[in-house]
mmCIF file of C-alpha atoms in Angstrom:
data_model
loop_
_atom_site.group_PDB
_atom_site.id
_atom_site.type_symbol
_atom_site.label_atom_id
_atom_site.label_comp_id
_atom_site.label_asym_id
_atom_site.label_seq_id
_atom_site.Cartn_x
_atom_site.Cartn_y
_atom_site.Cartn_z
ATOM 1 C CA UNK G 1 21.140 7.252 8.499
ATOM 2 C CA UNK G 2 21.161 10.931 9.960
ATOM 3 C CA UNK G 3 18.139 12.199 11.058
ATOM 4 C CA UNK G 4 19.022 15.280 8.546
ATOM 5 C CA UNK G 5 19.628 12.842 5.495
ATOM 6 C CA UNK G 6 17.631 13.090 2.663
ATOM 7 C CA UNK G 7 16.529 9.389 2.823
ATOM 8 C CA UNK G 8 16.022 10.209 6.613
ATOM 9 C CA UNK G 9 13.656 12.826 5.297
ATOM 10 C CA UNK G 10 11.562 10.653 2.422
ATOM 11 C CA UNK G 11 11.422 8.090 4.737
ATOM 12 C CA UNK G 12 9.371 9.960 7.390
ATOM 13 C CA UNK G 13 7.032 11.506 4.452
ATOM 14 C CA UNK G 14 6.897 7.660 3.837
ATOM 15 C CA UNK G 15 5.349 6.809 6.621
ATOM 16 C CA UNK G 16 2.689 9.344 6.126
ATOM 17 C CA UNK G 17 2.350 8.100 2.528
ATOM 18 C CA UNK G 18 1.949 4.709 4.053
ATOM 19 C CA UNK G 19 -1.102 5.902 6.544
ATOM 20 C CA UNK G 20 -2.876 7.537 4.128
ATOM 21 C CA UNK G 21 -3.186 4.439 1.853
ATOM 22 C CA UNK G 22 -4.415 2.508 4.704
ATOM 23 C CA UNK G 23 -6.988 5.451 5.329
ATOM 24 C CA UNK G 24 -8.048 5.745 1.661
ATOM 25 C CA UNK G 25 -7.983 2.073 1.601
ATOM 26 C CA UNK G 26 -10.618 2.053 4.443
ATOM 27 C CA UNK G 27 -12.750 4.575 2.568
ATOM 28 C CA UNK G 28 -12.695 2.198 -0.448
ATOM 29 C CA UNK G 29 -13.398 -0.860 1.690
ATOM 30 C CA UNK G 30 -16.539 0.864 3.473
ATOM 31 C CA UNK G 31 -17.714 1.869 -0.103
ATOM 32 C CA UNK G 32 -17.821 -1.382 -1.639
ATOM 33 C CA UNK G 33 -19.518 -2.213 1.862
ATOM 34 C CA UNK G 34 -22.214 -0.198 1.434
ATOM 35 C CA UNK G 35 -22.441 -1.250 -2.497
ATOM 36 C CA UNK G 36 -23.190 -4.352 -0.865
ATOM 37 C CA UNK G 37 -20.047 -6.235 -2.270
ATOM 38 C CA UNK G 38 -18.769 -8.237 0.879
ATOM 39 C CA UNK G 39 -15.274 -9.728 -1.404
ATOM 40 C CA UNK G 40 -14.244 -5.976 -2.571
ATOM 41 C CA UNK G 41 -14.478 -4.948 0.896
ATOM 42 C CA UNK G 42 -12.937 -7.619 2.225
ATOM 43 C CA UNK G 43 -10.359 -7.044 -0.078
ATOM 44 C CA UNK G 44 -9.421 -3.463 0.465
ATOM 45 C CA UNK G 45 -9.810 -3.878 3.914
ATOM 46 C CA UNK G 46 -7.205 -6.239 4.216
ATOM 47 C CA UNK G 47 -5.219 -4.081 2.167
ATOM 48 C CA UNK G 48 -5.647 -0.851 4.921
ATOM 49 C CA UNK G 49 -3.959 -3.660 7.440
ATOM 50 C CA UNK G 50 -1.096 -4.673 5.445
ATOM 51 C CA UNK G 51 -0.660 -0.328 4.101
ATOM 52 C CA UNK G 52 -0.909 0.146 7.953
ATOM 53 C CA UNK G 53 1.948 -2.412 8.804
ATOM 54 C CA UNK G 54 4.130 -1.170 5.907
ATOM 55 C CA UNK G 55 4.264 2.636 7.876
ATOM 56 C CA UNK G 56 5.102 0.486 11.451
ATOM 57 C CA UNK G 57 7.597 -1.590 9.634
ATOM 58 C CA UNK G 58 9.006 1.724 8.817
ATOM 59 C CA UNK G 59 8.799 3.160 12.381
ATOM 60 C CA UNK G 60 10.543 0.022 13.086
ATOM 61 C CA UNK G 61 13.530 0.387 10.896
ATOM 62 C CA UNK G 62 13.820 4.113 12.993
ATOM 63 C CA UNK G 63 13.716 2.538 15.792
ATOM 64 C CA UNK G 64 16.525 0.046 14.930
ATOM 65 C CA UNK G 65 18.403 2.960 13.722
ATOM 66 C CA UNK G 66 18.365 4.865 17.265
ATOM 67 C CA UNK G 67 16.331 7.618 15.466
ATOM 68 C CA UNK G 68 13.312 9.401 16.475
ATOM 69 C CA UNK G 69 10.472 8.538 13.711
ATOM 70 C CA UNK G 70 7.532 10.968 13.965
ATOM 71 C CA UNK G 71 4.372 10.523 12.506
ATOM 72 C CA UNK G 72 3.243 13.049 10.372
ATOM 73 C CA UNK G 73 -0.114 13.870 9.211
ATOM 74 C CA UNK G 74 -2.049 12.948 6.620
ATOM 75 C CA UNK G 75 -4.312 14.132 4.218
ATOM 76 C CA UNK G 76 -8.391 13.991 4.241
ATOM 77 C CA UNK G 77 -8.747 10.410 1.644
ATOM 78 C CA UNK G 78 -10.867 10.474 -1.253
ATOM 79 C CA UNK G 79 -14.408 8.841 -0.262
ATOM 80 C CA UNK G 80 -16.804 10.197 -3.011
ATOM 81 C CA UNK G 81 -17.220 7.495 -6.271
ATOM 82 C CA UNK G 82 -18.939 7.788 -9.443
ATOM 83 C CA UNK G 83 -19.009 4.571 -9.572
ATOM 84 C CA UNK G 84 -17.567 0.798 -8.862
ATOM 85 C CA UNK G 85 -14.980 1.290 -10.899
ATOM 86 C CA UNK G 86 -13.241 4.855 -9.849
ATOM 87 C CA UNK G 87 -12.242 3.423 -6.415
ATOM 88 C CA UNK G 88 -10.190 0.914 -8.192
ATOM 89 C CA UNK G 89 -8.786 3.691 -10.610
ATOM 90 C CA UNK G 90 -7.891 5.828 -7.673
ATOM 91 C CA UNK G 91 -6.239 2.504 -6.081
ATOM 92 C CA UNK G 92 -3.787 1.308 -9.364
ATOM 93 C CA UNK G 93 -3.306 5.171 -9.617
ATOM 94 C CA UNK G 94 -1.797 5.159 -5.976
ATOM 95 C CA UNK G 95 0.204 2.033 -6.378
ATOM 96 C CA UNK G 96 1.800 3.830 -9.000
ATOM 97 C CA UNK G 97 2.369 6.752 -7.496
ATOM 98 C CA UNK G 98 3.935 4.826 -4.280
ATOM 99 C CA UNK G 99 6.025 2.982 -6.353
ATOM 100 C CA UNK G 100 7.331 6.141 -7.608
ATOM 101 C CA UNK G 101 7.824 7.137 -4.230
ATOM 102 C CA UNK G 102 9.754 3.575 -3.039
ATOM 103 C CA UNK G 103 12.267 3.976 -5.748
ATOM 104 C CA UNK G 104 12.817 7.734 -5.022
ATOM 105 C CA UNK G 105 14.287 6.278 -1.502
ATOM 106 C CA UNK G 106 16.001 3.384 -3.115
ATOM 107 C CA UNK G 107 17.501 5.972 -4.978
ATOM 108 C CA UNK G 108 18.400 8.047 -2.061
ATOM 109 C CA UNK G 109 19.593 5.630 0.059
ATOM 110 C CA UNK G 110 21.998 4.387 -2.235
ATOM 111 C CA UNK G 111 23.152 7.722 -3.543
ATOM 112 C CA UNK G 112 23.895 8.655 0.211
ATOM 113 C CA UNK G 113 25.603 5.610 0.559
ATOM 114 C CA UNK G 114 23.494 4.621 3.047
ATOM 115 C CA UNK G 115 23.598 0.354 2.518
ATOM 116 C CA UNK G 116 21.470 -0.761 5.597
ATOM 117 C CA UNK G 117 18.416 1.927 4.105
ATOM 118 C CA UNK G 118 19.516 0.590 0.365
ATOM 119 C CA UNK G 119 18.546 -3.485 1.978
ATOM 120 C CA UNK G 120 16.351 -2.544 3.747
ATOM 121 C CA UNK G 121 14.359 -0.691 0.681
ATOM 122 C CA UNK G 122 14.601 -3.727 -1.353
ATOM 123 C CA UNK G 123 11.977 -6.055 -0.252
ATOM 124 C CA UNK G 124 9.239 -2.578 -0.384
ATOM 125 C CA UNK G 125 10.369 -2.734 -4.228
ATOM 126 C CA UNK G 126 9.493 -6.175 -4.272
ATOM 127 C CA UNK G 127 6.232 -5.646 -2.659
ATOM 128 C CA UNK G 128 5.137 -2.612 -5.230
ATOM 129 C CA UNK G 129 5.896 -4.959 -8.084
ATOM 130 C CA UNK G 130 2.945 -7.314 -6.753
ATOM 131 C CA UNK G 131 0.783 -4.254 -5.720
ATOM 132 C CA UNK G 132 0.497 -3.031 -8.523
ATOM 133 C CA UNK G 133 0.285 -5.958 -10.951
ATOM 134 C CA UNK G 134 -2.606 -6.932 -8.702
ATOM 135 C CA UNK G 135 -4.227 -3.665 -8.682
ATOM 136 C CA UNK G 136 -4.007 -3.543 -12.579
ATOM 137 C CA UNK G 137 -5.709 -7.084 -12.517
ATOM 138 C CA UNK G 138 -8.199 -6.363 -10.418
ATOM 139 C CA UNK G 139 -9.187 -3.257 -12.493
ATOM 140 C CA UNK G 140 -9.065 -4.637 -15.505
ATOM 141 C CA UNK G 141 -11.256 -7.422 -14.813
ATOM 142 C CA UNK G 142 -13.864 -4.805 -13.447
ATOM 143 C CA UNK G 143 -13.419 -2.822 -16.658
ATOM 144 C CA UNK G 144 -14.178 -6.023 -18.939
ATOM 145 C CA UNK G 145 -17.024 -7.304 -17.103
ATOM 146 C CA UNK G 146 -19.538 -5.299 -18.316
ATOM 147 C CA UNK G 147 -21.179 -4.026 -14.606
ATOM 148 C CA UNK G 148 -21.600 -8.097 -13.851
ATOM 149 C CA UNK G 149 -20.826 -7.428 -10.344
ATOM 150 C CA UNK G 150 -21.426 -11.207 -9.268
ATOM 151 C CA UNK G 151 -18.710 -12.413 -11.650
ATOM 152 C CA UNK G 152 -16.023 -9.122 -10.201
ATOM 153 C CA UNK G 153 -17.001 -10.900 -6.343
ATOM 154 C CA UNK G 154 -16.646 -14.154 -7.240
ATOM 155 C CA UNK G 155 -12.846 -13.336 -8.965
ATOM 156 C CA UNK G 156 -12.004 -11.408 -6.156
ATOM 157 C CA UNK G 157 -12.811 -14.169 -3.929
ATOM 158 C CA UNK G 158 -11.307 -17.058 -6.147
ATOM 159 C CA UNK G 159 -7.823 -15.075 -7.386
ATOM 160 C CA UNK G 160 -7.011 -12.482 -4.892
ATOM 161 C CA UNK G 161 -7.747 -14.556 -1.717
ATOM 162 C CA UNK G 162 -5.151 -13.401 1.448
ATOM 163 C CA UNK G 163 -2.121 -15.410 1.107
ATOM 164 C CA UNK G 164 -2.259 -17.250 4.009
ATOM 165 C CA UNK G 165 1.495 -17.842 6.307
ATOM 166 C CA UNK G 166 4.179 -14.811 6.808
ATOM 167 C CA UNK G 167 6.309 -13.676 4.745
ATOM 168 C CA UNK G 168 9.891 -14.279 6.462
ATOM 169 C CA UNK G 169 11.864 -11.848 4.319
ATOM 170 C CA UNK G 170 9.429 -9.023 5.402
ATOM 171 C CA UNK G 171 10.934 -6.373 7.954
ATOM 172 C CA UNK G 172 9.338 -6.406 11.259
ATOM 173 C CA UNK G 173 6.592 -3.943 12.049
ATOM 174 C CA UNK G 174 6.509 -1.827 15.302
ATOM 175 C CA UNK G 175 4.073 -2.945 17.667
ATOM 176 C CA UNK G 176 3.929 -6.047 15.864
ATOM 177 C CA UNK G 177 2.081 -6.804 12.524
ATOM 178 C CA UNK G 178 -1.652 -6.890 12.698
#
């Protein structure tokens, strides 16, 4: 991978696109906080950890490569919400839009010929699959509830509990994953 490459170069952005979801997720998280809604939070603020660790297991794959990885900076993330429902718009929007972004360097790194960025995009695609499937549950069991907030807690806390253990055939994070 040259530092020049056009992979090189979506895969920095990348890592800004990663820090940003962790920020936004944050935002979310401390909304659904204040809503008073303890398993949403909980959710997305496990999900600002593991959008965190996706960025350093980028940094990572730099650093493997004997190339400099600089972290760019980010944008201001959304924080105002009509109401409990946009956040998770804006989230299944994002997934989208990352995905989008994962296969763009997929793409890239195979076009360039580049086989180590190629693998090592691979288990990302993977993990957008999930994302989003997840995101689109999670949104469409807010949209059908009717506003019953206790039954939206008490899926989020019965179906999208943490999966507990590591996942071995995830790349290693810089700094170690959180």
């Amino acid at each position: 991978m040259s530092s020049q490459s056009e992979f090189g170069q979506l895969l920095r952005e990348q890592i800004g696109n990663e820090l940003y979801a962790s920020q936004q997720y944050i935002v979310i998280a401390i909304y659904y906080d204040s809503q008073k809604l303890p398993q949403l939070a909980r959710h997305f603020y496990a999900q600002a950890v593991e959008e965190r660790n996706h960025a350093m297991m980028i940094v990572q794959h730099f650093l493997d490569r004997d190339v400099v990885a600089p972290i760019p900076a980010i944008d201001e993330p959304v924080s105002d919400f009509d109401d409990y429902i946009a956040p998770l718009t804006l989230a299944l929007g994002h997934e989208k839009k990352v995905t989008d972004q994962i296969v763009a360097l997929a793409k890239s790194a195979r076009d360039e010929g580049d086989y180590l960025g190629e693998q090592f995009m691979q288990w990302f695609l993977k993990e957008q699959v999930e994302e989003v499937a997840a995101m689109n549950t999670l949104r469409t069991v807010a949209t059908r509830n009717g506003g019953t907030l206790f039954d939206l807690e008490d899926f989020v806390s019965r179906e999208m509990a943490p999966v507990t253990g590591a996942d071995t055939t995830a790349p290693a994070a810089a700094g170690g994953k959180l």
